[in-house]
CSV table of C-alpha atoms in Angstrom, one decimal:
chain,number,residue,atom,x,y,z
A,18,MET,CA,-18.8,-14.7,-0.7
A,19,GLU,CA,-19.2,-16.0,-4.3
A,20,SER,CA,-20.0,-19.7,-4.6
A,21,ASN,CA,-19.9,-20.2,-8.3
A,22,ALA,CA,-16.1,-21.0,-8.6
A,23,PRO,CA,-15.3,-23.7,-11.1
A,24,GLU,CA,-14.0,-27.1,-10.0
A,25,HIS,CA,-10.2,-27.0,-9.0
A,26,PHE,CA,-10.5,-23.2,-8.6
A,27,LYS,CA,-7.7,-21.9,-6.4
A,28,SER,CA,-8.0,-18.9,-4.0
A,29,GLY,CA,-6.2,-17.5,-1.0
A,30,PHE,CA,-4.6,-14.6,0.8
A,31,VAL,CA,-1.0,-13.5,0.2
A,32,THR,CA,0.6,-10.8,2.3
A,33,LEU,CA,3.5,-8.8,1.2
A,34,VAL,CA,5.9,-7.8,3.9
A,35,GLY,CA,9.3,-6.1,4.0
A,36,ARG,CA,11.2,-3.1,5.1
A,37,PRO,CA,9.9,0.3,4.1
A,38,ASN,CA,10.6,1.1,0.5
A,39,ALA,CA,11.1,-2.6,-0.4
A,40,GLY,CA,8.5,-2.1,-3.3
A,41,LYS,CA,5.4,-3.7,-1.9
A,42,SER,CA,2.9,-1.2,-3.1
A,43,THR,CA,4.6,-0.9,-6.6
A,44,LEU,CA,4.4,-4.7,-6.9
A,45,VAL,CA,0.7,-4.7,-6.1
A,46,ASN,CA,0.1,-2.2,-8.9
A,47,ALA,CA,2.2,-4.2,-11.3
A,48,ILE,CA,0.2,-7.3,-10.5
A,49,MET,CA,-3.1,-5.6,-10.9
A,50,GLY,CA,-2.0,-3.8,-14.1
A,51,LYS,CA,-3.3,-0.4,-12.7
A,52,LYS,CA,-2.8,1.9,-9.9
A,53,ILE,CA,-4.4,0.6,-6.7
A,54,ALA,CA,-1.9,1.4,-4.0
A,55,ILE,CA,0.0,4.7,-3.6
A,56,THR,CA,3.8,4.9,-3.9
A,57,SER,CA,6.5,7.4,-3.2
A,58,ASP,CA,10.2,7.4,-2.0
A,59,THR,CA,9.0,8.2,1.4
A,60,ALA,CA,9.3,5.4,4.0
A,61,GLN,CA,6.1,4.1,5.5
A,62,THR,CA,4.1,5.5,2.5
A,63,THR,CA,1.5,2.7,3.1
A,64,ARG,CA,-0.5,3.3,6.3
A,65,HIS,CA,-3.5,1.2,5.6
A,66,ARG,CA,-3.4,-2.6,5.4
A,67,PHE,CA,-5.6,-3.1,2.5
A,68,ARG,CA,-6.5,-5.9,0.1
A,69,ALA,CA,-6.2,-5.9,-3.8
A,70,VAL,CA,-8.1,-8.7,-5.5
A,71,LEU,CA,-6.9,-10.3,-8.7
A,72,THR,CA,-9.5,-12.6,-10.3
A,73,ARG,CA,-8.8,-14.9,-13.2
A,74,GLU,CA,-10.6,-17.9,-14.8
A,75,ASP,CA,-9.0,-20.5,-12.4
A,76,PHE,CA,-7.9,-18.5,-9.4
A,77,GLN,CA,-8.6,-15.5,-7.1
A,78,LEU,CA,-5.6,-14.0,-5.4
A,79,ILE,CA,-6.1,-11.6,-2.5
A,80,LEU,CA,-3.0,-9.4,-2.0
A,81,VAL,CA,-2.6,-7.8,1.4
A,82,ASP,CA,-0.3,-4.8,1.2
A,83,THR,CA,1.0,-3.7,4.5
A,84,PRO,CA,2.9,-0.7,6.0
A,85,GLY,CA,6.7,-1.5,6.0
A,86,LEU,CA,8.0,-3.1,9.2
A,87,HIS,CA,10.3,-0.8,11.1
A,88,LYS,CA,11.5,0.3,14.5
A,89,PRO,CA,8.6,2.6,15.6
A,90,HIS,CA,9.3,6.1,16.9
A,91,ASP,CA,5.8,7.2,17.8
A,92,ALA,CA,2.2,5.9,18.2
A,93,LEU,CA,1.7,5.9,14.6
A,94,GLY,CA,4.8,3.7,13.9
A,95,GLU,CA,3.6,1.3,16.6
A,96,GLU,CA,0.1,1.1,15.1
A,97,LEU,CA,1.5,0.5,11.5
A,98,ASN,CA,3.8,-2.3,12.8
A,99,THR,CA,0.8,-3.9,14.6
A,100,SER,CA,-1.0,-3.8,11.3
A,101,ALA,CA,1.7,-5.3,9.4
A,102,LEU,CA,2.3,-8.1,11.9
A,103,LYS,CA,-1.5,-8.9,12.0
A,104,ALA,CA,-1.3,-9.4,8.2
A,105,LEU,CA,0.8,-12.5,8.7
A,106,GLU,CA,-2.0,-14.1,10.7
A,107,ASP,CA,-4.3,-16.5,8.7
A,108,VAL,CA,-2.8,-15.9,5.3
A,109,ASP,CA,-2.0,-18.7,2.8
A,110,VAL,CA,1.2,-17.3,1.5
A,111,ALA,CA,3.6,-14.6,2.9
A,112,ALA,CA,6.0,-13.0,0.4
A,113,MET,CA,9.0,-11.1,1.9
A,114,LEU,CA,10.3,-8.4,-0.4
A,115,ILE,CA,14.1,-7.6,-0.4
A,116,ASP,CA,15.5,-4.8,-2.4
A,117,ALA,CA,18.0,-6.5,-4.7
A,118,SER,CA,20.0,-3.2,-5.1
A,119,GLN,CA,20.6,-2.7,-1.4
A,120,PRO,CA,22.7,-4.9,0.9
A,121,ILE,CA,20.6,-6.9,3.3
A,122,GLY,CA,20.7,-5.3,6.7
A,123,ARG,CA,19.4,-5.7,10.3
A,124,GLY,CA,16.0,-4.5,9.3
A,125,ASP,CA,15.7,-7.4,6.7
A,126,GLU,CA,16.9,-9.8,9.4
A,127,TRP,CA,14.3,-8.6,11.9
A,128,VAL,CA,11.4,-8.9,9.3
A,129,ALA,CA,12.5,-12.4,8.4
A,130,GLU,CA,12.5,-13.3,12.1
A,131,GLN,CA,8.9,-12.1,12.4
A,132,LEU,CA,8.0,-14.2,9.3
A,133,LYS,CA,9.2,-17.4,11.0
A,134,ARG,CA,6.2,-17.2,13.2
A,135,ALA,CA,3.8,-17.4,10.3
A,136,ARG,CA,2.3,-20.7,9.3
A,137,ALA,CA,1.9,-19.7,5.7
A,138,LYS,CA,3.9,-20.8,2.7
A,139,LYS,CA,6.8,-18.4,2.2
A,140,ILE,CA,8.1,-16.7,-0.9
A,141,CYS,CA,11.3,-14.6,-1.0
A,142,VAL,CA,11.1,-11.7,-3.5
A,143,LEU,CA,14.2,-10.0,-4.7
A,144,SER,CA,12.6,-6.7,-5.9
A,145,LYS,CA,14.1,-3.9,-8.1
A,146,VAL,CA,16.3,-6.3,-10.1
A,147,ASP,CA,16.4,-3.7,-12.8
A,148,LEU,CA,18.5,-1.4,-10.5
A,149,ALA,CA,20.9,-4.2,-9.6
A,150,THR,CA,23.9,-5.9,-11.5
A,151,PRO,CA,23.8,-9.7,-12.0
A,152,LYS,CA,26.5,-9.9,-9.4
A,153,GLN,CA,24.5,-7.9,-6.8
A,154,ILE,CA,21.4,-10.2,-7.5
A,155,GLU,CA,23.4,-13.4,-7.0
A,156,ALA,CA,25.0,-12.1,-3.8
A,157,GLN,CA,21.5,-11.0,-2.6
A,158,ARG,CA,20.1,-14.5,-3.5
A,159,GLU,CA,22.7,-16.2,-1.4
A,160,ALA,CA,22.2,-13.8,1.6
A,161,ALA,CA,18.3,-14.2,1.3
A,162,GLU,CA,18.7,-18.0,1.4
A,163,ARG,CA,20.5,-17.7,4.8
A,164,LEU,CA,17.5,-15.5,6.2
A,165,GLY,CA,15.1,-18.5,6.4
A,166,THR,CA,13.4,-21.5,4.7
A,167,TRP,CA,11.7,-20.5,1.4
A,168,ASP,CA,9.1,-22.4,-0.6
A,169,ALA,CA,10.1,-20.3,-3.6
A,170,MET,CA,12.3,-17.4,-4.5
A,171,VAL,CA,11.7,-14.9,-7.4
A,172,GLY,CA,13.7,-12.0,-8.6
A,173,LEU,CA,11.5,-9.3,-10.3
A,174,SER,CA,11.0,-5.7,-11.4
A,175,SER,CA,7.7,-4.1,-10.8
A,176,ALA,CA,8.9,-1.1,-12.8
A,177,THR,CA,9.7,-3.1,-15.9
A,178,GLY,CA,7.3,-6.0,-15.4
A,179,LYS,CA,10.1,-8.6,-15.5
A,180,ASN,CA,8.9,-11.8,-13.7
A,181,VAL,CA,5.8,-10.2,-12.1
A,182,GLU,CA,3.7,-12.9,-13.9
A,183,ALA,CA,6.2,-15.6,-12.7
A,184,PHE,CA,5.7,-14.4,-9.1
A,185,VAL,CA,1.8,-14.7,-9.5
A,186,GLU,CA,2.3,-18.2,-10.9
A,187,GLU,CA,4.5,-19.2,-7.9
A,188,VAL,CA,1.9,-17.8,-5.5
A,189,VAL,CA,-1.0,-19.5,-7.3
A,190,TYR,CA,1.0,-22.9,-7.2
A,191,LEU,CA,1.1,-22.6,-3.4
A,192,LEU,CA,-2.6,-21.6,-2.9
A,193,PRO,CA,-5.1,-24.2,-1.8
A,194,GLU,CA,-8.4,-25.0,-3.8
A,195,GLY,CA,-11.1,-22.6,-2.5
A,196,PRO,CA,-14.1,-20.4,-3.1
A,197,SER,CA,-14.1,-17.1,-4.9
A,198,TRP,CA,-14.1,-14.8,-1.8
A,199,PHE,CA,-15.0,-11.5,-3.6
A,200,PRO,CA,-17.0,-10.6,-6.8
A,201,ALA,CA,-14.9,-11.0,-9.9
A,202,ASP,CA,-15.1,-7.3,-10.7
A,203,MET,CA,-13.9,-6.2,-7.3
A,204,GLU,CA,-10.3,-4.9,-7.3
A,205,THR,CA,-10.0,-3.6,-3.7
A,206,ASP,CA,-11.7,-3.9,-0.3
A,207,GLN,CA,-11.0,-0.3,0.6
A,208,PRO,CA,-14.0,2.1,0.7
A,209,ILE,CA,-13.7,4.6,-2.2
A,210,ASP,CA,-13.2,7.6,0.2
A,211,VAL,CA,-10.1,5.9,1.7
A,212,VAL,CA,-8.7,5.3,-1.8
A,213,VAL,CA,-9.4,8.9,-2.7
A,214,SER,CA,-7.8,10.2,0.5
A,215,GLU,CA,-4.7,8.0,-0.1
A,216,PHE,CA,-4.3,9.3,-3.8
A,217,ILE,CA,-4.3,12.9,-2.5
A,218,ARG,CA,-1.8,12.1,0.2
A,219,GLU,CA,0.6,10.4,-2.4
A,220,LYS,CA,0.8,13.8,-4.2
A,221,ILE,CA,1.7,15.6,-1.0
A,222,LEU,CA,4.3,12.9,-0.2
A,223,ARG,CA,5.9,13.3,-3.6
A,224,SER,CA,6.1,17.1,-3.5
A,225,PHE,CA,7.1,17.6,0.1
A,226,HIS,CA,8.9,14.3,1.1
A,227,ASP,CA,11.6,16.1,3.0
A,228,GLU,CA,9.6,18.8,4.8
A,229,VAL,CA,6.4,17.1,6.2
A,230,PRO,CA,6.1,13.3,5.1
A,231,HIS,CA,4.8,11.8,8.3
A,232,ALA,CA,2.8,14.8,9.7
A,233,ILE,CA,0.3,14.5,6.9
A,234,GLY,CA,-3.2,12.9,7.3
A,235,VAL,CA,-6.0,13.3,4.7
A,236,ARG,CA,-9.7,12.7,5.3
A,237,VAL,CA,-12.5,12.9,2.7
A,238,GLU,CA,-15.3,14.9,4.3
A,239,GLU,CA,-17.8,14.8,1.6
A,240,MET,CA,-18.1,13.0,-1.8
A,241,GLU,CA,-21.1,13.3,-4.1
A,242,TYR,CA,-21.8,12.1,-7.7
A,243,ASP,CA,-23.6,14.5,-10.1
A,244,LYS,CA,-25.1,12.1,-12.6
A,245,LYS,CA,-26.4,14.9,-14.9
A,246,LYS,CA,-22.9,16.3,-15.1
A,247,ASP,CA,-21.1,12.9,-14.8
A,248,LEU,CA,-19.0,14.7,-12.1
A,249,HIS,CA,-17.8,13.8,-8.7
A,250,ARG,CA,-17.5,16.6,-6.2
A,251,ILE,CA,-14.9,15.7,-3.5
A,252,PHE,CA,-14.2,17.8,-0.5
A,253,ALA,CA,-11.1,16.7,1.6
A,254,VAL,CA,-9.1,18.1,4.5
A,255,VAL,CA,-5.3,17.8,4.7
A,256,TYR,CA,-4.3,17.7,8.4
A,257,VAL,CA,-0.8,18.7,9.6
A,258,GLU,CA,0.7,19.0,13.1
A,259,ARG,CA,2.1,22.6,13.0
A,260,ASP,CA,1.2,26.0,11.4
A,261,SER,CA,4.5,26.1,9.7
A,262,GLN,CA,3.6,22.9,7.9
A,263,LYS,CA,0.2,24.3,6.9
A,264,GLY,CA,2.1,27.2,5.2
A,265,ILE,CA,4.4,24.7,3.3
A,266,ILE,CA,1.4,22.6,2.0
A,267,ILE,CA,-0.6,25.8,0.8
A,268,GLY,CA,2.4,27.5,-0.6
A,269,LYS,CA,2.9,31.0,-1.8
A,270,LYS,CA,-0.5,32.4,-2.9
A,271,GLY,CA,-1.9,28.9,-2.7
A,272,ALA,CA,0.3,27.7,-5.4
A,273,ALA,CA,1.3,24.4,-3.7
A,274,ILE,CA,-2.1,23.2,-2.8
A,275,LYS,CA,-3.4,24.1,-6.2
A,276,GLN,CA,-0.7,21.9,-7.8
A,277,ILE,CA,-1.4,19.0,-5.4
A,278,GLY,CA,-5.1,19.3,-6.4
A,279,THR,CA,-4.3,19.3,-10.2
A,280,GLU,CA,-2.1,16.2,-9.9
A,281,ALA,CA,-4.6,14.4,-7.6
A,282,ARG,CA,-7.6,15.1,-9.9
A,283,ALA,CA,-5.9,13.6,-12.9
A,284,ASP,CA,-5.5,10.3,-11.0
A,285,LEU,CA,-9.0,10.5,-9.5
A,286,GLU,CA,-10.6,11.1,-12.8
A,287,GLN,CA,-8.8,7.9,-14.1
A,288,LEU,CA,-9.9,6.0,-10.9
A,289,LEU,CA,-13.6,7.1,-11.0
A,290,GLY,CA,-14.0,7.3,-14.8
A,291,THR,CA,-15.7,10.7,-14.4
A,292,ARG,CA,-14.8,14.4,-14.3
A,293,VAL,CA,-13.7,15.5,-10.7
A,294,TYR,CA,-14.2,18.7,-8.8
A,295,LEU,CA,-11.7,18.5,-5.9
A,296,ASP,CA,-11.7,21.0,-3.0
A,297,LEU,CA,-8.8,20.8,-0.6
A,298,SER,CA,-8.4,22.6,2.7
A,299,VAL,CA,-5.6,22.4,5.2
A,300,LYS,CA,-6.1,22.2,9.0
A,301,VAL,CA,-3.7,22.0,11.9
A,302,LYS,CA,-4.2,19.1,14.4
A,303,LYS,CA,-1.3,19.2,16.8
A,304,ASN,CA,0.7,16.1,17.4
A,305,TRP,CA,-2.0,13.8,15.9
A,306,ARG,CA,0.6,11.0,15.3
A,307,ARG,CA,1.1,10.5,19.1
A,308,ASP,CA,-2.5,10.0,19.9
A,309,ALA,CA,-3.7,6.4,19.1
A,310,ALA,CA,-7.4,7.4,19.1
A,311,GLN,CA,-6.7,10.2,16.5
A,312,ILE,CA,-4.6,7.8,14.3
A,313,ARG,CA,-7.7,5.6,14.2
A,314,ARG,CA,-9.9,8.4,13.3
A,315,PHE,CA,-7.8,8.8,10.2
A,316,GLY,CA,-8.4,5.2,9.5
A,317,TYR,CA,-4.8,4.0,9.9
A,318,GLY,CA,-3.9,0.7,11.7
A,319,GLU,CA,-6.0,-1.8,13.4
A,320,GLY,CA,-8.6,0.4,14.9
A,321,ALA,CA,-9.9,1.4,11.4
């Protein structure tokens, strides 16, 4: 822990909760000003509970992004819910995201009910206001006020940046004075191989969100840096549950896996600041989502 924080420095943990696809990971990226968390239109894109760290002169904000809370259908779903609920423990601020463009439903009500257990300060975030009409936003605001007691409410758009800074200001206002928990240049607490595997998984989700979204697990087997060539060599395995899924991911004459690799490499080169050689292979591991031990081997959930 850093101890050189100036006087009246504020610091603390804020967790983002909400239904799947409420925009939590997109908001993390908007706050950080760069890509830290993966995003896609697939529900439960986020499998890791990870922290992004925003440090400025007078505060340090640790953002805890969580898997979307939802009714679980398998061991993976249960593990993700456990991870999301645990993120409500011992945080200073809990921000619940509600999609401003979609009517509030039973899922939102259930999340708000879980939030009542948290001792943290609570902010209601109406996300995706760029997709909603003023009338929709006002109706959503009224409905959100009935869900619970809020210390603040912010309508924002992570896509356009509208009110993202206002959200940060509201959070900082609610934070206690405290130390700088992480080094000022640290942006996430996730090991680099986890971030790399997630970036690869994002490209697969975006290409095959209808065919194999939740059957995908990615693990980096080897990662080495060649200083002479300023090159990272990354060897990763994409795991699926059935042979038919393996065929989809590889594609005709390997075209699909090649395209995934090309797209992932572009992101990874930006992330690592070097050239990247990416080797992807695909393996079948039957019904891994029903096996809690296997889920943890992939690094998802609380056993990670």
